[in-house]
Short mmCIF file of C-alpha atoms in Angstrom, two decimals:
data_model
loop_
_atom_site.label_atom_id
_atom_site.label_comp_id
_atom_site.label_asym_id
_atom_site.label_seq_id
_atom_site.Cartn_x
_atom_site.Cartn_y
_atom_site.Cartn_z
CA MET K 128 -35.13 36.98 19.49
CA ALA K 129 -33.26 36.11 16.29
CA ALA K 130 -31.14 32.62 16.23
CA TYR K 131 -27.58 32.85 15.36
CA ARG K 132 -24.81 29.96 14.65
CA THR K 133 -21.15 30.63 15.06
CA GLU K 134 -18.80 30.50 11.82
CA HIS K 135 -15.19 31.03 11.43
CA ASP K 136 -13.17 32.12 8.46
CA SER K 137 -9.49 33.29 8.64
CA MET K 138 -9.93 36.15 10.65
CA GLY K 139 -11.80 34.81 13.26
CA GLU K 140 -15.53 33.87 14.46
CA MET K 141 -18.53 35.48 13.36
CA LEU K 142 -22.57 35.19 14.41
CA VAL K 143 -24.53 34.08 11.29
CA PRO K 144 -28.15 33.58 11.34
CA ALA K 145 -29.05 30.18 12.39
CA GLU K 146 -31.30 29.49 9.15
CA ALA K 147 -29.01 30.98 6.65
CA LEU K 148 -26.76 29.00 4.33
CA TRP K 149 -24.07 31.75 3.86
CA GLY K 150 -21.04 31.88 6.26
CA ALA K 151 -18.59 34.23 8.03
CA GLN K 152 -17.14 36.04 4.94
CA THR K 153 -20.54 36.47 3.77
CA GLN K 154 -21.59 38.11 7.20
CA ARG K 155 -18.59 40.33 7.35
CA SER K 156 -19.53 41.70 4.08
CA LEU K 157 -23.09 42.53 5.16
CA GLU K 158 -21.94 44.30 8.06
CA ASN K 159 -19.24 45.99 6.60
CA PHE K 160 -20.87 47.42 3.52
CA PRO K 161 -24.22 48.95 4.61
CA ILE K 162 -24.31 51.09 1.41
CA GLY K 163 -27.03 51.64 -0.95
CA THR K 164 -30.02 49.21 -1.89
CA GLU K 165 -28.27 47.78 -4.93
CA THR K 166 -27.52 43.95 -4.61
CA MET K 167 -25.56 41.89 -6.89
CA PRO K 168 -27.44 41.15 -10.05
CA ASP K 169 -29.25 37.43 -10.22
CA GLU K 170 -27.62 37.35 -13.43
CA ILE K 171 -24.16 37.10 -11.91
CA VAL K 172 -25.18 34.66 -9.16
CA HIS K 173 -26.63 32.47 -11.96
CA ALA K 174 -23.45 33.02 -14.08
CA PHE K 175 -21.30 31.72 -10.73
CA ALA K 176 -23.23 28.64 -10.00
CA LEU K 177 -22.46 27.55 -13.67
CA LEU K 178 -18.68 28.21 -13.31
CA LYS K 179 -18.61 26.59 -9.69
CA LYS K 180 -20.21 23.82 -11.23
CA ALA K 181 -17.87 23.47 -14.47
CA ALA K 182 -14.89 23.94 -11.88
CA ALA K 183 -16.24 21.30 -9.84
CA GLN K 184 -16.26 18.98 -12.78
CA ALA K 185 -13.21 19.83 -14.39
CA ASN K 186 -11.11 19.19 -11.03
CA ALA K 187 -12.85 15.75 -10.63
CA GLU K 188 -11.78 15.11 -14.00
CA LEU K 189 -8.33 16.21 -13.52
CA GLY K 190 -8.13 14.29 -10.09
CA THR K 191 -8.07 17.43 -7.79
CA LEU K 192 -11.27 17.06 -6.20
CA ALA K 193 -12.97 13.64 -4.77
CA PRO K 194 -15.88 12.76 -7.04
CA GLU K 195 -18.26 12.42 -4.18
CA ALA K 196 -17.45 16.29 -3.20
CA ALA K 197 -17.53 17.25 -6.72
CA ALA K 198 -21.31 15.62 -7.06
CA LEU K 199 -22.96 17.46 -4.08
CA ILE K 200 -21.38 20.97 -5.10
CA CYS K 201 -23.07 19.99 -8.58
CA ASP K 202 -26.18 19.79 -7.49
CA ALA K 203 -26.09 22.45 -4.89
CA CYS K 204 -25.02 24.49 -8.00
CA ASP K 205 -27.98 23.65 -9.88
CA GLU K 206 -30.10 24.46 -6.92
CA VAL K 207 -28.52 27.87 -6.88
CA ALA K 208 -28.71 28.19 -11.05
CA CYS K 209 -32.33 27.50 -10.54
CA GLY K 210 -33.16 30.57 -8.16
CA GLN K 211 -34.00 28.17 -5.21
CA HIS K 212 -31.59 30.12 -2.80
CA ALA K 213 -32.38 33.76 -3.88
CA GLN K 214 -32.28 34.94 -0.75
CA GLU K 215 -29.01 33.50 0.39
CA PHE K 216 -27.07 36.18 -1.89
CA PRO K 217 -27.94 39.90 -0.20
CA LEU K 218 -24.72 41.44 -0.75
CA LYS K 219 -24.03 45.03 -2.07
CA VAL K 220 -22.53 46.18 -5.19
CA TRP K 221 -20.56 48.55 -3.20
CA GLN K 222 -18.26 45.99 -1.93
CA THR K 223 -14.88 44.91 -2.75
CA GLY K 224 -13.92 45.81 -6.37
CA SER K 225 -12.82 42.64 -7.18
CA GLY K 226 -16.10 41.02 -5.86
CA THR K 227 -14.34 38.66 -3.67
CA GLN K 228 -17.22 38.84 -1.00
CA SER K 229 -19.99 37.62 -3.75
CA ASN K 230 -17.73 34.85 -4.91
CA MET K 231 -17.25 33.91 -1.20
CA ASN K 232 -21.08 34.19 -0.52
CA VAL K 233 -21.24 31.67 -3.61
CA ASN K 234 -18.64 29.52 -2.22
CA GLU K 235 -20.29 29.42 1.10
CA VAL K 236 -23.68 28.92 0.05
CA VAL K 237 -22.53 26.00 -2.13
CA ALA K 238 -20.35 24.54 0.58
CA THR K 239 -23.34 24.37 3.09
CA ARG K 240 -25.82 23.14 0.93
CA ALA K 241 -23.39 20.35 -0.41
CA ASN K 242 -22.95 19.12 3.25
CA GLN K 243 -26.75 19.06 3.61
CA LEU K 244 -27.13 17.15 1.10
CA ALA K 245 -24.54 14.74 1.93
CA ALA K 246 -26.41 14.36 5.46
CA GLU K 247 -29.75 13.90 3.92
CA ARG K 248 -28.37 11.31 1.33
CA GLY K 249 -26.05 9.39 3.59
CA VAL K 250 -22.95 10.26 2.07
CA SER K 251 -19.86 9.58 3.73
CA LEU K 252 -16.84 12.39 2.93
CA ALA K 253 -13.24 12.08 4.00
CA ALA K 254 -14.17 16.30 4.90
CA PRO K 255 -17.03 18.25 4.85
CA VAL K 256 -17.05 20.24 1.73
CA HIS K 257 -15.18 23.41 2.22
CA PRO K 258 -16.08 27.07 0.35
CA ASN K 259 -12.34 27.56 -0.27
CA ASP K 260 -10.40 24.29 -0.52
CA HIS K 261 -13.43 22.23 -2.40
CA VAL K 262 -15.94 24.69 -4.14
CA ASN K 263 -12.95 27.19 -4.81
CA ARG K 264 -10.96 24.66 -5.91
CA SER K 265 -8.40 25.73 -8.61
CA GLN K 266 -9.74 29.58 -8.64
CA SER K 267 -9.81 33.19 -7.29
CA SER K 268 -11.83 35.61 -6.97
CA ASN K 269 -9.60 37.42 -9.13
CA ASP K 270 -10.50 35.21 -12.29
CA THR K 271 -14.00 34.23 -11.18
CA TYR K 272 -15.57 37.26 -10.80
CA PRO K 273 -14.54 38.33 -14.66
CA THR K 274 -15.62 34.96 -15.70
CA ALA K 275 -18.94 35.23 -14.22
CA MET K 276 -19.27 38.80 -15.92
CA HIS K 277 -18.95 37.32 -19.14
CA VAL K 278 -20.97 34.80 -18.86
CA ALA K 279 -23.81 36.76 -17.48
CA ALA K 280 -23.31 39.24 -20.37
CA VAL K 281 -23.55 36.96 -23.00
CA LEU K 282 -26.63 35.02 -21.43
CA ALA K 283 -28.26 38.68 -21.04
CA VAL K 284 -27.67 39.82 -24.38
CA GLU K 285 -28.56 36.16 -26.34
CA GLY K 286 -31.54 35.36 -24.03
CA GLN K 287 -32.93 38.88 -23.20
CA LEU K 288 -32.39 41.56 -25.64
CA ILE K 289 -31.88 40.33 -28.88
CA PRO K 290 -34.97 38.18 -28.91
CA ALA K 291 -36.80 41.52 -27.58
CA ALA K 292 -34.94 43.36 -30.95
CA ARG K 293 -36.07 40.58 -32.96
CA GLN K 294 -40.06 40.67 -32.31
CA LEU K 295 -39.94 44.23 -32.82
CA ILE K 296 -37.69 43.70 -36.38
CA ALA K 297 -40.91 40.98 -36.94
CA THR K 298 -43.36 43.94 -36.06
CA PHE K 299 -41.93 46.48 -38.35
CA GLU K 300 -41.98 43.70 -41.03
CA ARG K 301 -45.63 43.29 -41.04
CA LEU K 302 -46.56 47.01 -40.94
CA GLU K 303 -44.26 47.75 -43.85
CA ARG K 304 -46.16 45.02 -46.04
CA GLU K 305 -49.84 46.34 -44.54
CA HIS K 306 -48.58 49.95 -45.54
CA GLU K 307 -47.44 49.49 -49.03
CA GLY K 308 -48.22 52.07 -51.23
CA VAL K 309 -49.08 54.86 -48.75
CA VAL K 310 -46.98 58.05 -49.65
CA LYS K 311 -46.48 60.81 -47.14
CA SER K 312 -44.36 63.60 -46.89
CA GLY K 313 -40.81 63.09 -45.74
CA ARG K 314 -38.91 65.59 -43.22
CA THR K 315 -35.56 66.43 -42.86
CA HIS K 316 -34.18 69.09 -40.05
CA LEU K 317 -37.72 68.87 -38.50
CA GLN K 318 -38.97 70.82 -41.98
CA ASP K 319 -41.04 69.25 -44.86
CA ALA K 320 -39.07 67.09 -47.59
CA VAL K 321 -39.62 65.24 -50.42
CA PRO K 322 -42.17 62.41 -50.68
CA ILE K 323 -41.54 59.06 -48.94
CA ALA K 324 -43.37 55.80 -48.65
CA PHE K 325 -44.49 55.22 -45.21
CA SER K 326 -43.01 51.53 -46.06
CA GLN K 327 -39.84 52.99 -46.61
CA GLU K 328 -40.10 54.94 -43.38
CA ILE K 329 -40.69 51.94 -41.24
CA SER K 330 -38.09 50.20 -43.27
CA GLY K 331 -35.72 52.69 -41.81
CA TRP K 332 -37.17 51.64 -38.25
CA ARG K 333 -36.43 48.10 -38.88
CA GLY K 334 -33.15 48.89 -40.22
CA LEU K 335 -32.08 50.41 -37.01
CA VAL K 336 -33.17 47.62 -35.18
CA GLU K 337 -31.50 45.04 -37.44
CA THR K 338 -27.90 47.07 -37.38
CA GLY K 339 -28.55 47.02 -33.62
CA VAL K 340 -28.57 43.25 -33.35
CA ALA K 341 -25.84 42.65 -35.64
CA GLN K 342 -23.76 45.07 -33.57
CA LEU K 343 -24.46 43.18 -30.62
CA GLU K 344 -23.58 39.52 -31.85
CA ALA K 345 -20.53 41.18 -33.19
CA SER K 346 -19.83 42.45 -29.88
CA LEU K 347 -20.02 39.05 -28.26
CA ALA K 348 -16.85 37.62 -29.26
CA GLY K 349 -14.76 39.34 -26.57
CA LEU K 350 -16.84 38.26 -23.86
CA ARG K 351 -16.85 34.30 -24.90
CA LEU K 352 -13.08 34.44 -23.54
CA LEU K 353 -12.84 33.50 -20.07
CA ALA K 354 -10.55 34.48 -17.54
CA LEU K 355 -11.27 31.16 -15.43
CA GLY K 356 -7.62 29.66 -14.70
CA GLY K 357 -5.72 32.71 -14.58
CA THR K 358 -6.20 32.33 -10.70
CA ALA K 359 -4.81 35.42 -8.44
CA VAL K 360 -2.56 37.49 -10.88
CA GLY K 361 -2.99 35.17 -14.03
CA THR K 362 -0.04 33.04 -13.88
CA GLY K 363 -2.68 29.84 -13.02
CA LEU K 364 -1.43 29.37 -9.52
CA ASN K 365 -3.00 26.51 -7.98
CA ALA K 366 -4.71 25.40 -10.76
CA PRO K 367 -3.86 21.83 -12.47
CA ALA K 368 -2.42 21.95 -16.03
CA GLY K 369 -5.21 22.06 -18.20
CA PHE K 370 -7.96 23.33 -16.15
CA ASP K 371 -8.42 26.43 -17.98
CA THR K 372 -9.19 25.15 -21.24
CA LEU K 373 -11.23 22.22 -19.61
CA VAL K 374 -13.40 24.18 -17.44
CA ALA K 375 -14.09 26.38 -20.40
CA ARG K 376 -15.63 23.29 -22.42
CA LYS K 377 -17.62 22.82 -19.16
CA VAL K 378 -19.00 26.03 -18.83
CA SER K 379 -20.05 25.96 -22.51
CA ALA K 380 -21.84 22.76 -22.04
CA LEU K 381 -23.92 24.31 -19.05
CA ALA K 382 -24.43 27.55 -20.52
CA GLY K 383 -25.57 26.46 -24.07
CA THR K 384 -23.55 28.68 -25.77
CA PRO K 385 -19.82 28.70 -26.50
CA PHE K 386 -16.84 29.92 -24.44
CA ALA K 387 -13.58 29.48 -24.44
CA THR K 388 -10.39 30.21 -22.17
CA ASP K 389 -8.63 33.69 -22.62
CA PRO K 390 -4.92 32.88 -24.16
CA ASN K 391 -4.00 35.75 -22.31
CA LYS K 392 -4.99 35.75 -18.57
CA PHE K 393 -2.88 38.70 -17.47
CA HIS K 394 -5.15 40.90 -20.08
CA ALA K 395 -8.12 39.02 -19.12
CA LEU K 396 -7.84 39.94 -15.46
CA THR K 397 -7.02 43.58 -15.33
CA SER K 398 -8.86 44.75 -18.76
CA LYS K 399 -12.71 45.12 -19.00
CA ASP K 400 -12.13 46.09 -22.74
CA ALA K 401 -14.69 43.48 -23.87
CA LEU K 402 -17.55 44.43 -21.58
CA VAL K 403 -16.77 48.42 -22.91
CA PHE K 404 -16.85 47.53 -26.58
CA SER K 405 -20.19 45.08 -25.87
CA HIS K 406 -21.85 47.98 -23.75
CA GLY K 407 -21.15 50.40 -26.50
CA ALA K 408 -23.50 47.92 -28.97
CA VAL K 409 -26.16 47.81 -26.32
CA LYS K 410 -25.77 51.67 -26.38
CA ALA K 411 -26.17 51.99 -30.19
CA LEU K 412 -29.13 49.80 -29.64
CA ALA K 413 -30.45 52.32 -27.21
CA ALA K 414 -29.67 55.25 -29.42
CA ASN K 415 -31.68 53.96 -32.05
CA MET K 416 -34.52 53.06 -30.10
CA MET K 417 -34.48 56.66 -29.22
CA LYS K 418 -34.53 57.94 -32.46
CA ILE K 419 -37.74 55.37 -33.35
CA ALA K 420 -39.53 56.30 -30.26
CA ASN K 421 -39.51 60.31 -31.18
CA ASP K 422 -40.21 59.62 -34.48
CA VAL K 423 -43.60 57.68 -33.45
CA ARG K 424 -44.66 60.13 -30.85
CA TRP K 425 -43.79 63.32 -32.99
CA LEU K 426 -45.85 61.20 -35.83
CA ALA K 427 -48.83 60.62 -33.44
CA SER K 428 -48.65 64.22 -32.14
CA GLY K 429 -52.00 65.91 -31.91
CA PRO K 430 -54.46 64.78 -31.87
CA ARG K 431 -55.64 67.77 -33.47
CA LEU K 432 -52.94 70.45 -33.45
CA GLY K 433 -49.96 68.18 -33.98
CA LEU K 434 -48.66 65.83 -37.21
CA GLY K 435 -51.55 63.40 -36.34
CA GLU K 436 -50.10 61.26 -39.44
CA ILE K 437 -50.45 57.96 -37.11
CA ARG K 438 -52.47 56.68 -34.45
CA ILE K 439 -51.28 54.65 -31.64
CA PRO K 440 -52.76 52.48 -28.91
CA GLU K 441 -54.13 54.40 -26.07
CA ASN K 442 -53.32 52.59 -23.13
CA GLU K 443 -54.09 55.11 -20.25
CA PRO K 444 -55.12 58.35 -19.05
CA GLY K 445 -52.61 61.07 -19.64
CA SER K 446 -53.72 63.76 -17.43
CA SER K 447 -55.05 64.26 -13.86
CA ILE K 448 -56.52 67.40 -14.88
CA MET K 449 -57.18 67.45 -18.68
CA PRO K 450 -59.68 64.77 -19.30
CA GLY K 451 -59.43 62.62 -22.63
CA LYS K 452 -55.78 63.26 -23.16
CA VAL K 453 -53.65 60.32 -24.10
CA ASN K 454 -49.95 60.16 -23.92
CA PRO K 455 -47.48 58.65 -26.10
CA THR K 456 -46.29 56.82 -22.89
CA GLN K 457 -44.26 53.92 -24.14
CA CYS K 458 -42.20 56.23 -26.37
CA GLU K 459 -41.40 58.02 -23.15
CA ALA K 460 -40.54 55.05 -21.12
CA VAL K 461 -37.93 53.96 -24.27
CA THR K 462 -36.26 57.14 -24.20
CA MET K 463 -35.84 57.09 -20.29
CA VAL K 464 -34.39 53.72 -20.45
CA ALA K 465 -32.13 54.81 -23.59
CA VAL K 466 -30.88 57.91 -21.28
CA GLN K 467 -30.18 55.43 -18.46
CA VAL K 468 -28.50 52.99 -20.88
CA MET K 469 -26.19 55.84 -22.15
CA GLY K 470 -25.51 57.08 -18.36
CA ASN K 471 -24.45 53.17 -17.74
CA ASP K 472 -21.96 53.37 -20.52
CA ALA K 473 -19.94 56.59 -19.12
CA ALA K 474 -19.88 54.59 -15.87
CA ILE K 475 -18.66 51.72 -17.45
CA GLY K 476 -16.24 53.18 -19.31
CA PHE K 477 -14.69 55.13 -16.54
CA ALA K 478 -14.32 52.06 -14.18
CA ALA K 479 -12.92 49.96 -16.67
CA SER K 480 -10.18 52.49 -17.23
CA GLN K 481 -9.24 51.85 -13.62
CA GLY K 482 -7.08 48.38 -13.99
CA ASN K 483 -3.92 48.68 -11.91
CA PHE K 484 -1.20 46.11 -12.42
CA GLU K 485 -2.76 43.27 -12.58
CA LEU K 486 -6.39 43.69 -11.83
CA ASN K 487 -9.19 45.99 -12.16
CA VAL K 488 -11.24 46.68 -8.80
CA PHE K 489 -14.49 48.28 -10.35
CA MET K 490 -15.95 45.02 -11.70
CA PRO K 491 -19.17 45.33 -9.47
CA VAL K 492 -20.40 48.44 -10.80
CA ILE K 493 -19.31 47.22 -14.18
CA ALA K 494 -21.36 44.08 -13.91
CA TYR K 495 -24.40 46.07 -12.52
CA ASN K 496 -24.59 48.62 -14.98
CA TYR K 497 -24.21 46.31 -17.83
CA LEU K 498 -26.57 43.91 -16.57
CA GLN K 499 -29.09 46.73 -16.03
CA SER K 500 -28.75 48.54 -19.20
CA VAL K 501 -29.50 44.90 -20.76
CA ARG K 502 -32.61 44.09 -18.91
CA LEU K 503 -34.12 47.51 -19.02
CA LEU K 504 -33.45 48.04 -22.53
CA ALA K 505 -34.92 44.35 -23.35
CA ASP K 506 -37.75 44.96 -21.42
CA ALA K 507 -38.47 48.44 -23.08
CA ILE K 508 -38.21 47.18 -26.54
CA ARG K 509 -40.49 44.50 -25.74
CA SER K 510 -43.12 46.73 -23.82
CA PHE K 511 -42.78 48.91 -27.31
CA ASP K 512 -43.30 46.57 -29.24
CA GLU K 513 -46.18 45.18 -27.80
CA ARG K 514 -48.16 48.42 -26.23
CA CYS K 515 -47.36 50.82 -29.15
CA ALA K 516 -45.30 49.82 -32.33
CA SER K 517 -47.82 46.41 -32.79
CA GLY K 518 -50.84 49.00 -33.05
CA ILE K 519 -49.41 51.71 -35.27
CA VAL K 520 -52.10 52.54 -37.67
CA ALA K 521 -51.41 55.28 -40.42
CA ASP K 522 -54.01 58.19 -40.82
CA ARG K 523 -53.63 57.79 -44.42
CA ASP K 524 -56.37 60.90 -45.18
CA ARG K 525 -54.07 63.19 -43.07
CA MET K 526 -50.78 61.56 -44.73
CA HIS K 527 -52.30 62.72 -48.20
CA GLN K 528 -53.43 66.05 -47.24
CA ASN K 529 -49.96 66.92 -45.54
CA LEU K 530 -48.54 65.79 -48.56
CA HIS K 531 -50.43 67.77 -51.12
CA ARG K 532 -49.76 70.78 -48.99
CA SER K 533 -46.06 70.41 -49.20
CA LEU K 534 -44.07 72.87 -50.61
CA MET K 535 -41.07 70.77 -51.15
CA LEU K 536 -43.02 68.63 -54.15
CA VAL K 537 -41.92 71.76 -55.96
CA THR K 538 -38.52 69.68 -56.21
CA CYS K 539 -39.75 67.21 -59.00
CA LEU K 540 -39.96 70.55 -61.33
CA ASN K 541 -36.11 70.97 -60.93
CA PRO K 542 -35.45 69.08 -64.25
CA TYR K 543 -37.89 71.29 -66.17
CA ILE K 544 -37.74 74.59 -64.88
CA GLY K 545 -34.45 74.60 -62.73
CA TYR K 546 -33.39 74.95 -59.10
CA GLU K 547 -33.71 78.60 -59.00
CA ASN K 548 -37.11 78.98 -60.78
CA ALA K 549 -38.63 76.40 -58.74
CA ALA K 550 -37.39 77.94 -55.59
CA ARG K 551 -39.21 81.15 -56.89
CA VAL K 552 -42.24 78.80 -57.29
CA ALA K 553 -42.09 77.52 -53.42
CA HIS K 554 -41.41 80.98 -52.42
CA LYS K 555 -44.27 82.75 -54.03
CA ALA K 556 -46.78 79.53 -53.16
CA TYR K 557 -45.64 80.09 -49.65
CA GLU K 558 -45.85 83.68 -49.53
CA GLU K 559 -49.17 84.28 -51.30
CA GLY K 560 -51.01 81.12 -49.94
CA THR K 561 -51.18 79.52 -53.01
CA SER K 562 -50.39 75.99 -54.51
CA LEU K 563 -47.60 75.21 -56.19
CA ARG K 564 -49.52 74.90 -59.42
CA GLU K 565 -50.91 78.27 -59.14
CA ALA K 566 -47.70 79.80 -58.39
CA CYS K 567 -45.58 78.16 -61.18
CA VAL K 568 -48.61 78.82 -63.78
CA ALA K 569 -48.28 82.84 -62.69
CA LEU K 570 -44.65 82.80 -63.12
CA GLY K 571 -45.04 81.59 -66.59
CA TYR K 572 -42.87 78.49 -66.04
CA LEU K 573 -44.99 75.81 -67.13
CA SER K 574 -48.61 75.59 -68.33
CA GLU K 575 -51.40 74.15 -66.69
CA GLU K 576 -51.24 70.91 -68.61
CA ARG K 577 -47.76 70.56 -68.45
CA PHE K 578 -47.60 71.14 -64.79
CA ASP K 579 -50.08 68.38 -64.43
CA GLU K 580 -48.24 66.35 -66.19
CA VAL K 581 -44.80 66.32 -64.67
CA PHE K 582 -46.55 66.88 -61.10
CA LYS K 583 -47.14 63.34 -59.65
CA PRO K 584 -46.13 63.54 -55.71
CA GLU K 585 -46.86 59.69 -55.03
CA GLU K 586 -44.32 58.59 -58.04
CA MET K 587 -41.94 60.78 -56.58
CA VAL K 588 -40.88 57.63 -53.85
#
């Protein structure tokens, strides 16, 4: 039979697993919200550990927390931030919309671990470290959860998504160099168009990712403003003067990236517009990755009956019934992730629109979806780069054949015979199954010699 201990909170006593570091409020949430399987993201727990340590440092510096207690809290936070106690954060996303139980989950784990450290080290305290009175000093769930969301979002984008995107950019830069001088048929509306250098086409893919990175970086400005110090409704009740600016500096130092206190805490608590704006940049990159993945799988289609202008790595069998079939599975994974990100964007937008009076109470679902989008997209880009893009090879013979069969090469004749006559040449060649050269000469628009002088597909790029 499982062993339990008795813990209490303002509502009374609760039985808690004896070995758990959490307390009564966490246990209540576990029992009251048996909804789904989605638990609070690790990134949120990590961000909470940083902000709780920053708050302890600021409180100690401002004289509202004993240095001995602050030091113990900081050490316990370090353990949480390193993932040492991951099993101690079991709460579901589908809980109170303010994230109060998750804030208390962190407070209780940090307090329990701080008291354990005090006992291990023989540190004498005036009173045991308390989840509310000490770990949560100068704070409210209403300002800590928004702060954790912003910190987690910035760290995820800077630490996961942007590096993955830059890795793909580097791959495209290499592919451009390797395919310099290779000319192929362009395509618009899924129809043949005028020629393009394959390096130019790849540069378009590179630009899609580079623009995404620039937009992501621009979107972080709003996320660098922290609600911490606003406490319950934005007034800063129970927080000492100067706490908000000092704690923001402490968070910056611990996170290794700049943050500042939001000058308008009333806005910071109730609005989630910075997350909506930033996730829009995540969605934009996902949309661009959808386009790149589609281009790659179309160009690689075949191997005999499709376009077949590029070859991509063959990673696994593609069919349980058709021997030898290989599919563009990395492209498919990217496009599925893009769809998920777009769905998450809709959920985040709906949730952010529901700020009522002084608080938005849809924060856990916003945090979950935002961080899932960043995590999935970063993983998908990295996998696509390593297992697909990095191995792209042009089929130069196929590109050459397709280029010289394209009727849209007739466009280069416009300056010499006019648009309408060029259109007649294209239609005649298509209807009779002849070359543009034969059709143009038959219509009497150019001699064979003059046609050969002006018709140079490789120079049309």
